[in-house]
């Protein structure tokens, strides 16, 4: 039943939508990545192991605007990339985050917004032992993101900068296109 209702809901939302937006952005490490780095540093100093550091967050989004252009609904797919260490050859955290944003200021080409999202994380790690054997570890978990403030400038083609608490970079900048 749920598999049938979700596509119908998406079709209903898209029929009533005025605009659709696609976006791509890159940002600093996420709050999760910073906490992971800090925790790993503390544990690593005790156990004499090194954990990879976050290289930043890449995000792609698909959003649908309401008729009055005050709300937008959609989802972000993020990927937090990590560097390599002696014992970890690959680590990546992929998040799928359904989200909603509210534009509380719209002036010609300038928009200020806030938003939130709740979703799921997929954490993929490949460990390399001293004898070069590889072991993969995959896990899932709860993901979230809050945008306290975002700034969007432009028309259909725009640039944006936003602050984030959660799975996207603490500061994320990118480009979007509405059609």
GROMACS .gro file of C-alpha atoms in nm, residues 78 108 161:
model
    3
   78UNK     CA    1   2.474   1.381  -0.004
  108UNK     CA    2   1.338   4.008  -0.683
  161UNK     CA    3   2.511   2.953   0.028
   0.00000   0.00000   0.00000
